[in-house]
């Protein structure tokens, strides 16, 4: 073939595109929409998946929750069936035995209560009021941001001290510092010693609308709580969470004399297992969005085929002239392929730019996370779209018999 | 045979088949020598356009043989035919057939692009050819900015720039006024004097008079083949 005069071929392809700007722009627009929607929609999918992942990380992948199921009402149940043993401080102590549970770092009992707290004439009912041990803060991955923690001594002395979440802090104190303020909860005086770092919202539950107090104080303040609601367990590291869960099950079975899992009166949960399902559903969302975007890219490709067929028909006579003056088939084929690829690449490049631009904004509450792979895929696919969808019309042009092409009016 | 550019043996072309078959060419025999100036004449439907298309390797005969410069065209595949058209034949059409929105210079450069001639060389030779047809001052003009006669001169420059074995002109003056017709005929004559074989297809006697040899076709057969002394 030698030199086909590639510059001439490029010039011809450009002439084809520029000779009908409106038509070319609309075709480019089709590819642009396809490419940018691939980028934006996968970014939205990725963004919502990333949001879920962050949530999991905040809640802590090494935290494990043991819940009593004896009363059939879960750990939050007030009334427990007499046959169920329920969770006890003794269970917690057993879980803290390093000999039986090498992968458990610590376990803290939790007593859930409902109480109303007042400060001056402001009153608020936190979504969650817990009595526990100081080790809870680490086990539940709930560090204090301002102020400090209450101590084991406070537990022993049943003191009215509390660490509160940011939502409750705002509700009671607005912008004032809550530290060392005395509030009244369930009729008792409680001193706020710390405010926890914000965790955000999980589903319907505001993780920051909480108050955490010594378990002994809650037991004393609110009568009728013999057993505890939950045990918060922390594994030694994220890798050991599953092993720690197995140890929890073994210890609880032995504590509660349970022979099979079917008769278990407790449940062992890991935050990440709870949220795994929502990660899966956001993956499904990403795939679904990508599929929709791929369809629009396909439609853009069909637009190219369409316009290239028109272009070939319009220039049939020109093809005849080129063939008469000695253009080989390959030159005509290349010319029309380059024309199609120029259309699709122009669409691809502008689509990438538009996609990246729009992905800077939050869409339907999701902050899009652009993945390099989606950008590359969209771009490469757009180039291929030109090749594949332009290939047929280009081949048609190249295969025209010169005599027929010349006669074409 | 050594000096013949074109040799045609029992060449036939049939369109359709059976009872509806149309015989455009019936066993034509013809030989054209290097450096000749031939006019192929005939009324419309005489088969002269069909002959021109076959001689230009744009169409294939139904039967018979065609040698161009001792190459049997029947043996050539499509790629090789493109090479033959590019290197051995220069076309001039009735409707000029320049590439629109492309300067005269680039139009003339185009056939050389397919031969792999370097860009600078193409430039030089195209400018030379345009100067030879008297369009040195119109090189950057686009076809729509040129008159019919000027466009045809660009087409002639394009045809001769590759130094082909023959220039095939199909009714080259058919779309031109009298003055332009004279110019074009004079140009073809000039071209022939420099040694290029010229084959003109025409139905105009005036054009035929410019040629050294006149071949008349009627109903697909040669009815007259006359050569004037040089």
XYZ file of C-alpha atoms in Angstrom:
639
model
C 0.000 0.000 0.000
C 2.898 2.313 0.746
C 2.003 5.836 1.689
C -1.664 6.403 1.140
C -1.145 10.073 1.702
C -2.419 9.940 5.269
C -2.521 13.706 5.436
C -4.826 13.782 2.436
C -6.998 11.164 4.060
C -7.221 13.202 7.265
C -8.030 16.294 5.301
C -10.785 14.471 3.461
C -12.234 13.113 6.665
C -12.223 16.578 8.202
C -13.828 17.989 5.062
C -16.576 15.401 5.420
C -17.270 16.425 9.000
C -17.039 20.159 8.479
C -19.130 20.202 5.317
C -22.254 19.666 7.380
C -21.597 21.111 10.792
C -25.109 20.828 12.192
C -25.382 17.161 11.267
C -21.929 16.372 12.619
C -22.582 18.271 15.858
C -25.784 16.350 16.488
C -23.988 13.059 15.900
C -21.195 14.133 18.227
C -23.840 15.148 20.762
C -25.225 11.614 20.701
C -21.836 10.156 21.596
C -21.221 12.957 24.093
C -24.404 12.107 25.972
C -23.511 8.426 25.941
C -19.971 8.899 27.209
C -20.809 11.502 29.836
C -23.707 9.437 31.165
C -21.424 6.415 31.526
C -19.032 8.519 33.569
C -21.658 10.337 35.632
C -23.880 7.362 36.359
C -21.036 5.058 37.383
C -19.671 7.917 39.497
C -23.057 8.217 41.224
C -23.112 4.458 41.791
C -19.560 4.504 43.123
C -20.381 7.516 45.259
C -23.270 5.807 47.017
C -21.167 2.675 47.523
C -18.371 4.814 48.955
C -20.834 6.479 51.316
C -21.902 3.087 52.644
C -18.265 2.019 53.000
C -17.459 5.130 55.001
C -20.405 4.417 57.234
C -19.090 0.920 57.895
C -15.656 2.271 58.701
C -17.132 4.798 61.132
C -19.116 2.142 62.923
C -16.037 -0.006 63.142
C -15.378 -3.292 61.488
C -14.065 -4.804 64.695
C -17.156 -4.170 66.720
C -19.419 -7.089 67.456
C -22.799 -6.825 69.163
C -24.378 -9.599 71.185
C -28.119 -9.208 71.518
C -30.534 -11.144 73.639
C -33.450 -12.668 71.723
C -35.087 -14.390 74.695
C -38.197 -12.228 74.811
C -38.574 -12.363 71.068
C -38.301 -8.623 71.006
C -34.595 -8.344 70.503
C -32.173 -6.568 72.779
C -34.397 -3.582 73.227
C -37.173 -5.550 74.812
C -38.138 -4.518 78.344
C -40.028 -7.654 79.238
C -38.121 -10.867 79.042
C -39.610 -14.302 78.927
C -39.027 -16.236 82.125
C -37.556 -19.177 80.199
C -34.911 -17.011 78.570
C -31.885 -16.312 80.612
C -31.125 -12.973 78.979
C -27.708 -11.362 78.871
C -25.932 -10.727 82.123
C -22.888 -9.004 83.515
C -21.561 -12.544 84.075
C -21.697 -13.153 80.321
C -19.672 -9.991 79.798
C -17.102 -11.074 82.329
C -16.817 -14.459 80.594
C -16.251 -12.778 77.237
C -13.468 -10.700 78.789
C -11.593 -13.864 79.780
C -8.527 -13.767 77.543
C -7.879 -17.507 77.987
C -11.141 -18.522 76.325
C -11.270 -15.642 73.876
C -7.834 -14.671 72.593
C -9.308 -12.643 69.714
C -11.605 -10.532 71.863
C -9.993 -7.347 73.046
C -12.756 -6.347 75.380
C -16.466 -6.645 76.027
C -18.777 -4.105 77.630
C -22.360 -4.578 78.784
C -25.023 -2.251 77.474
C -28.276 -1.415 79.149
C -30.638 0.411 76.847
C -33.079 2.745 78.435
C -35.512 5.416 77.427
C -35.253 8.641 79.284
C -35.893 12.316 78.927
C -33.130 14.762 79.735
C -33.569 18.406 80.639
C -31.229 21.341 80.830
C -32.830 24.410 82.315
C -36.172 24.545 80.537
C -34.948 22.644 77.466
C -35.951 19.031 77.299
C -34.883 16.281 74.908
C -35.377 12.544 74.601
C -32.283 11.008 73.063
C -32.856 8.258 70.503
C -30.616 6.039 72.519
C -29.681 6.101 76.198
C -27.167 3.495 77.245
C -25.616 2.378 80.484
C -22.279 0.668 80.014
C -18.597 0.402 80.943
C -15.834 2.762 79.839
C -14.470 0.089 77.510
C -17.657 0.559 75.448
C -16.254 3.684 73.804
C -13.416 1.784 72.234
C -15.437 -1.373 71.563
C -18.131 0.592 69.738
C -15.590 2.804 67.994
C -17.116 5.888 69.638
C -14.260 8.168 70.640
C -14.834 11.387 72.537
C -14.142 14.518 70.551
C -14.477 17.183 73.279
C -14.015 16.766 76.996
C -13.181 13.321 78.351
C -14.542 9.904 79.370
C -16.013 8.782 82.632
C -14.091 5.992 84.394
C -14.396 2.542 86.010
C -14.450 4.371 89.318
C -17.586 6.210 88.179
C -19.123 2.808 87.418
C -18.179 1.482 90.847
C -19.539 4.614 92.543
C -22.694 4.654 90.347
C -22.056 8.309 89.580
C -24.329 10.450 87.398
C -21.902 11.256 84.598
C -22.444 11.088 80.840
C -20.841 11.333 77.463
C -23.315 12.573 74.855
C -23.593 12.636 71.061
C -23.410 15.794 68.974
C -27.136 15.815 68.151
C -28.174 15.660 71.781
C -25.521 18.261 72.625
C -27.016 20.577 70.031
C -30.581 19.890 71.183
C -29.804 20.683 74.815
C -27.044 23.256 74.632
C -27.228 24.549 71.074
C -23.845 26.190 70.492
C -22.762 26.315 74.157
C -20.154 23.890 75.409
C -21.895 20.985 77.182
C -18.778 20.023 79.143
C -19.268 20.070 82.943
C -22.896 21.151 82.562
C -25.334 19.377 84.828
C -28.518 18.053 83.243
C -31.370 16.011 84.693
C -32.109 12.584 83.303
C -34.905 10.389 84.650
C -35.028 12.685 87.652
C -31.338 12.347 88.469
C -28.547 14.897 88.179
C -26.071 13.973 85.472
C -22.819 15.812 84.677
C -21.791 15.885 81.029
C -18.077 15.048 80.824
C -17.592 14.579 77.050
C -19.065 14.829 73.581
C -18.487 11.994 71.104
C -17.228 12.404 67.594
C -20.070 12.546 65.092
C -20.971 9.278 63.346
C -23.690 10.437 61.027
C -26.974 8.820 60.250
C -27.574 5.138 59.596
C -30.895 4.661 57.900
C -33.541 6.163 60.177
C -31.360 6.245 63.235
C -29.297 9.262 64.186
C -26.116 7.755 65.683
C -25.364 11.081 67.329
C -28.590 11.416 69.317
C -27.230 9.426 72.252
C -26.308 9.607 75.912
C -23.845 7.106 77.465
C -23.672 6.688 81.242
C -22.210 4.203 83.753
C -24.366 1.050 83.718
C -24.658 1.019 87.490
C -26.064 4.519 87.469
C -28.719 3.611 84.884
C -29.639 0.469 86.840
C -30.054 2.551 89.984
C -31.882 5.401 88.288
C -34.371 3.299 86.454
C -35.741 0.371 88.356
C -36.658 -2.923 86.737
C -33.551 -3.623 84.759
C -32.039 -6.796 86.071
C -30.503 -8.054 82.912
C -28.583 -6.118 80.284
C -29.730 -5.455 76.731
C -26.581 -5.961 74.707
C -22.921 -6.729 75.009
C -20.577 -4.657 72.914
C -17.500 -6.691 71.966
C -14.331 -5.523 70.250
C -12.082 -7.916 68.391
C -8.310 -7.412 68.544
C -8.263 -6.294 64.909
C -10.461 -6.204 61.816
C -8.997 -9.472 60.470
C -9.901 -11.323 63.653
C -13.516 -10.203 63.757
C -14.838 -13.507 62.410
C -12.700 -15.540 64.857
C -13.851 -13.292 67.682
C -17.481 -13.853 66.644
C -16.895 -17.618 66.788
C -15.413 -17.267 70.277
C -18.386 -15.146 71.379
C -20.748 -17.857 70.154
C -18.814 -20.596 71.954
C -18.668 -18.686 75.228
C -22.310 -17.642 75.078
C -23.379 -21.219 74.314
C -21.492 -22.451 77.310
C -22.792 -19.604 79.521
C -26.388 -20.208 78.479
C -26.023 -23.998 78.178
C -27.176 -24.001 74.590
C -26.632 -27.143 72.512
C -27.603 -25.939 69.024
C -27.895 -22.596 67.329
C -31.601 -23.148 66.796
C -32.306 -22.756 70.501
C -29.942 -19.845 71.038
C -31.425 -16.999 73.070
C -28.966 -14.454 71.734
C -27.682 -13.170 68.433
C -24.153 -12.151 67.427
C -23.967 -9.340 64.904
C -21.180 -7.446 63.281
C -21.856 -3.939 61.986
C -20.165 -4.696 58.715
C -22.343 -7.756 58.123
C -25.393 -5.588 58.626
C -24.152 -3.065 56.102
C -22.766 -5.635 53.669
C -26.211 -6.040 52.168
C -26.508 -2.331 51.508
C -23.061 -2.373 49.856
C -24.293 -5.172 47.620
C -27.386 -3.240 46.698
C -25.345 -0.175 45.795
C -23.147 -2.371 43.593
C -26.284 -3.550 41.858
C -27.232 0.106 41.480
C -23.873 0.887 39.869
C -24.237 -1.972 37.398
C -27.775 -0.923 36.567
C -26.766 2.693 36.021
C -23.807 1.619 33.887
C -26.122 -0.539 31.780
C -28.461 2.388 31.157
C -25.474 4.534 30.224
C -24.115 1.832 27.925
C -27.432 1.777 26.098
C -27.240 5.508 25.478
C -23.678 5.053 24.191
C -24.994 2.357 21.851
C -27.664 4.742 20.605
C -24.912 7.297 19.984
C -23.067 4.663 17.974
C -26.112 3.967 15.854
C -26.246 7.712 15.229
C -22.753 7.458 13.778
C -23.699 4.579 11.505
C -26.705 6.532 10.341
C -24.791 9.708 9.571
C -21.945 7.837 7.905
C -24.398 6.052 5.628
C -25.802 9.425 4.650
C -22.304 10.768 4.140
C -21.337 7.824 1.926
C -24.478 8.192 -0.151
C -23.965 11.914 -0.530
C -20.406 11.453 -1.650
C -20.885 8.440 -3.871
C -19.851 10.419 -6.901
C -16.794 11.770 -5.123
C -15.835 8.201 -4.220
C -16.176 7.347 -7.900
C -13.827 10.187 -8.855
C -11.283 9.144 -6.235
C -11.408 5.575 -7.503
C -11.067 6.716 -11.120
C -7.933 8.663 -10.306
C -6.475 5.621 -8.626
C -7.547 5.613 -4.975
C -7.196 2.049 -3.683
C -9.964 0.488 -1.599
C -7.878 0.830 1.559
C -7.589 4.600 1.111
C -11.359 5.068 0.817
C -11.957 2.730 3.741
C -9.448 4.585 5.914
C -10.901 7.923 4.921
C -14.417 7.056 6.030
C -13.237 5.178 9.117
C -11.211 8.182 10.211
C -14.230 10.373 9.606
C -16.375 8.115 11.805
C -13.690 7.942 14.471
C -13.246 11.698 14.451
C -16.966 12.040 15.125
C -16.914 9.503 17.935
C -13.673 10.785 19.466
C -14.892 14.381 19.412
C -18.008 13.091 21.163
C -15.852 11.012 23.496
C -13.534 13.831 24.503
C -16.318 16.335 25.076
C -18.296 13.620 26.884
C -15.389 12.955 29.238
C -15.023 16.675 29.944
C -18.754 17.117 30.544
C -18.898 13.959 32.663
C -15.978 15.081 34.816
C -17.507 18.551 35.125
C -20.935 17.349 36.225
C -19.398 14.802 38.612
C -18.076 17.714 40.660
C -21.595 18.394 41.870
C -23.551 16.248 44.252
C -26.360 14.430 42.436
C -29.510 13.449 44.365
C -27.576 13.721 47.613
C -24.787 11.481 46.403
C -21.276 12.864 45.967
C -20.160 11.178 42.711
C -16.848 9.341 42.818
C -15.352 9.264 39.302
C -13.389 6.129 38.656
C -10.500 6.349 36.220
C -11.552 3.017 34.758
C -14.997 4.328 33.832
C -13.440 7.354 32.123
C -10.975 5.189 30.208
C -13.630 2.623 29.339
C -16.062 5.271 28.123
C -13.346 6.910 26.041
C -12.007 3.709 24.507
C -15.514 2.425 23.874
C -16.387 5.681 22.123
C -13.377 5.240 19.833
C -14.387 1.649 19.170
C -17.947 2.779 18.543
C -16.573 4.888 15.694
C -14.638 1.932 14.309
C -17.425 -0.597 14.647
C -20.370 1.585 13.722
C -18.455 3.460 11.042
C -16.966 0.263 9.667
C -19.981 -0.905 7.791
C -20.681 2.378 5.944
C -16.953 2.811 5.280
C -16.733 -0.649 3.812
C -19.765 0.088 1.704
C -18.073 3.183 0.351
C -14.819 1.377 -0.339
C -16.592 -1.468 -2.104
C -18.520 0.754 -4.496
C -17.697 -0.047 -8.096
C -16.143 3.043 -9.666
C -18.381 2.957 -12.742
C -21.537 2.914 -10.618
C -20.218 5.506 -8.216
C -19.368 7.831 -11.119
C -22.808 7.466 -12.660
C -24.495 8.300 -9.352
C -26.308 11.630 -9.490
C 2.930 -4.652 -30.137
C 5.803 -2.999 -28.333
C 4.536 0.508 -29.011
C 0.835 -0.178 -28.523
C -0.709 1.333 -25.437
C -4.070 -0.336 -25.865
C -4.917 -3.593 -27.560
C -8.437 -4.936 -27.604
C -9.375 -8.349 -28.968
C -12.976 -9.461 -29.661
C -14.204 -7.274 -26.826
C -17.910 -7.624 -25.993
C -20.077 -6.109 -23.333
C -23.592 -7.318 -22.624
C -26.035 -5.875 -20.133
C -28.694 -8.211 -18.814
C -29.226 -11.750 -20.050
C -31.520 -13.826 -22.209
C -34.128 -12.109 -24.347
C -33.721 -8.749 -22.663
C -29.943 -8.719 -23.138
C -28.487 -5.512 -24.562
C -25.304 -5.850 -26.585
C -23.390 -2.644 -25.947
C -20.189 -3.783 -27.643
C -19.921 -6.553 -30.197
C -16.493 -8.142 -30.665
C -14.501 -4.957 -30.979
C -10.880 -5.187 -32.179
C -8.701 -2.160 -31.689
C -5.111 -1.154 -31.192
C -3.904 2.274 -30.148
C -0.243 3.208 -30.589
C 1.891 5.188 -28.216
C 1.610 8.906 -28.961
C -1.575 8.674 -31.004
C -4.510 11.097 -30.809
C -7.687 9.077 -31.234
C -11.280 10.242 -31.291
C -13.936 7.633 -30.644
C -17.202 8.866 -32.129
C -20.751 7.754 -32.190
C -24.290 8.742 -31.355
C -25.626 8.059 -27.896
C -26.237 4.347 -27.501
C -23.488 3.474 -29.938
C -21.410 1.931 -27.151
C -18.707 4.588 -27.006
C -19.155 5.278 -23.297
C -19.054 1.570 -22.546
C -15.811 1.317 -24.507
C -14.371 4.274 -22.639
C -15.279 2.725 -19.258
C -13.623 -0.545 -20.210
C -10.521 1.206 -21.576
C -10.374 3.178 -18.317
C -10.550 -0.009 -16.242
C -13.721 1.284 -14.613
C -15.798 -1.562 -16.005
C -15.016 -5.134 -17.009
C -15.856 -6.619 -20.420
C -18.251 -9.556 -20.702
C -15.982 -11.318 -23.192
C -12.724 -10.698 -25.040
C -9.353 -9.403 -23.952
C -7.940 -6.013 -23.126
C -4.237 -5.340 -22.743
C -2.995 -2.014 -21.474
C 0.781 -1.660 -21.946
C 0.891 -5.458 -22.482
C -0.909 -6.063 -19.160
C -3.944 -8.331 -19.481
C -6.564 -6.443 -17.475
C -8.539 -9.658 -16.834
C -5.630 -10.894 -14.692
C -5.720 -7.893 -12.348
C -7.518 -7.775 -9.028
C -9.184 -4.698 -7.654
C -6.060 -3.351 -5.935
C -3.995 -3.783 -9.080
C -6.701 -2.084 -11.147
C -6.474 0.862 -8.782
C -2.730 0.991 -9.461
C -3.335 0.843 -13.228
C -5.850 3.689 -13.018
C -3.474 5.641 -10.855
C -0.337 5.177 -12.979
C -1.382 4.419 -16.564
C -4.612 6.324 -17.092
C -5.551 9.950 -16.713
C -9.267 10.703 -16.793
C -10.978 13.830 -18.034
C -14.746 13.835 -17.620
C -17.502 15.830 -19.244
C -18.621 17.194 -15.871
C -15.027 17.930 -14.780
C -15.425 15.838 -11.621
C -13.180 17.889 -9.421
C -13.375 17.282 -5.672
C -15.524 20.093 -4.262
C -14.262 22.495 -1.596
C -10.694 21.550 -2.410
C -8.224 23.871 -4.098
C -7.109 23.350 -7.714
C -3.612 22.574 -6.471
C -4.849 19.881 -4.070
C -7.098 18.400 -6.733
C -4.097 17.993 -8.994
C -1.952 16.633 -6.157
C -4.479 13.961 -5.276
C -3.598 11.203 -7.796
C 0.049 11.434 -6.743
C -0.952 10.972 -3.082
C -2.137 7.469 -3.981
C 1.201 6.769 -5.649
C 3.152 7.648 -2.545
C 4.858 10.698 -4.032
C 6.330 12.919 -1.322
C 4.450 16.033 -0.344
C 7.013 18.503 -1.638
C 7.320 16.623 -4.922
C 3.536 16.547 -5.287
C 3.375 20.299 -4.689
C 6.055 20.933 -7.276
C 4.608 18.685 -9.957
C 1.025 19.857 -9.395
C 2.115 23.485 -9.689
C 4.002 22.604 -12.857
C 0.975 20.862 -14.379
C -1.312 23.770 -13.511
C 1.176 26.168 -15.058
C 1.232 24.007 -18.194
C -2.556 24.361 -18.554
C -2.297 28.117 -17.972
C -3.692 28.249 -14.443
C -0.566 29.338 -12.576
C -2.572 32.194 -11.029
C -5.551 30.042 -9.992
C -3.873 27.337 -7.934
C -5.535 28.149 -4.604
C -8.986 28.591 -6.122
C -11.696 26.093 -5.314
C -13.693 24.494 -8.155
C -16.764 26.681 -7.583
C -14.582 29.761 -7.991
C -13.475 28.684 -11.484
C -15.257 28.831 -14.854
C -16.177 25.636 -16.703
C -13.211 25.932 -19.010
C -10.883 26.563 -16.090
C -12.281 23.593 -14.186
C -11.706 21.361 -17.185
C -8.131 22.614 -17.431
C -7.626 21.679 -13.776
C -9.029 18.241 -14.625
C -6.575 17.933 -17.520
C -3.714 18.974 -15.256
C -4.864 16.289 -12.800
C -4.967 13.726 -15.613
C -1.489 14.462 -16.951
C 0.337 15.064 -13.650
C 1.012 11.355 -13.153
C 2.458 11.109 -16.686
C 0.014 8.359 -17.668
C 0.258 6.025 -20.658
C -2.897 7.629 -21.999
C -5.311 10.392 -21.214
C -8.916 9.274 -21.569
C -11.254 12.178 -22.167
C -14.999 11.515 -22.093
C -16.818 14.337 -23.899
C -14.299 16.839 -22.483
C -15.964 19.784 -24.199
C -19.560 18.635 -23.792
C -20.307 21.167 -21.049
C -18.290 24.063 -22.465
C -18.931 27.072 -24.689
C -17.192 27.468 -28.050
C -14.292 29.561 -26.779
C -13.521 27.153 -23.963
C -13.894 24.195 -26.349
C -11.119 25.658 -28.506
C -8.900 26.159 -25.493
C -9.378 22.596 -24.291
C -8.819 21.081 -27.744
C -5.680 23.153 -28.141
C -4.510 21.933 -24.746
C -5.125 18.275 -25.652
C -3.274 18.843 -28.898
C -0.372 20.374 -27.060
C -0.347 17.429 -24.695
C -0.259 15.014 -27.629
C 2.569 16.923 -29.295
C 4.623 16.316 -26.158
C 4.054 12.590 -26.596
C 1.004 11.729 -24.473
C -1.450 9.292 -26.001
C -4.881 10.959 -26.025
C -8.183 9.160 -26.496
C -11.221 11.416 -26.764
C -14.764 10.122 -26.710
C -17.092 12.579 -28.419
C -20.092 13.058 -30.623
C -18.892 16.438 -31.903
C -17.275 16.536 -35.361
C -15.259 19.578 -34.376
C -13.597 17.648 -31.591
C -12.986 14.691 -33.858
C -11.243 16.936 -36.404
C -8.594 17.719 -33.807
C -7.629 14.035 -33.691
C -5.257 12.148 -35.963
C -7.368 9.034 -36.014
C -11.166 8.740 -35.860
C -12.999 5.568 -34.896
C -16.758 5.569 -35.467
C -19.027 3.254 -33.517
C -22.601 2.321 -34.273
C -24.664 -0.227 -32.367
C -21.609 -1.583 -30.630
C -19.540 -2.120 -33.765
C -16.717 -0.185 -35.420
C -18.013 1.139 -38.730
C -15.095 3.367 -39.624
C -11.440 3.670 -38.585
C -9.558 6.405 -40.414
C -6.123 7.820 -39.823
C -4.891 11.068 -41.303
C -1.262 11.420 -42.147
C 0.624 13.287 -39.487
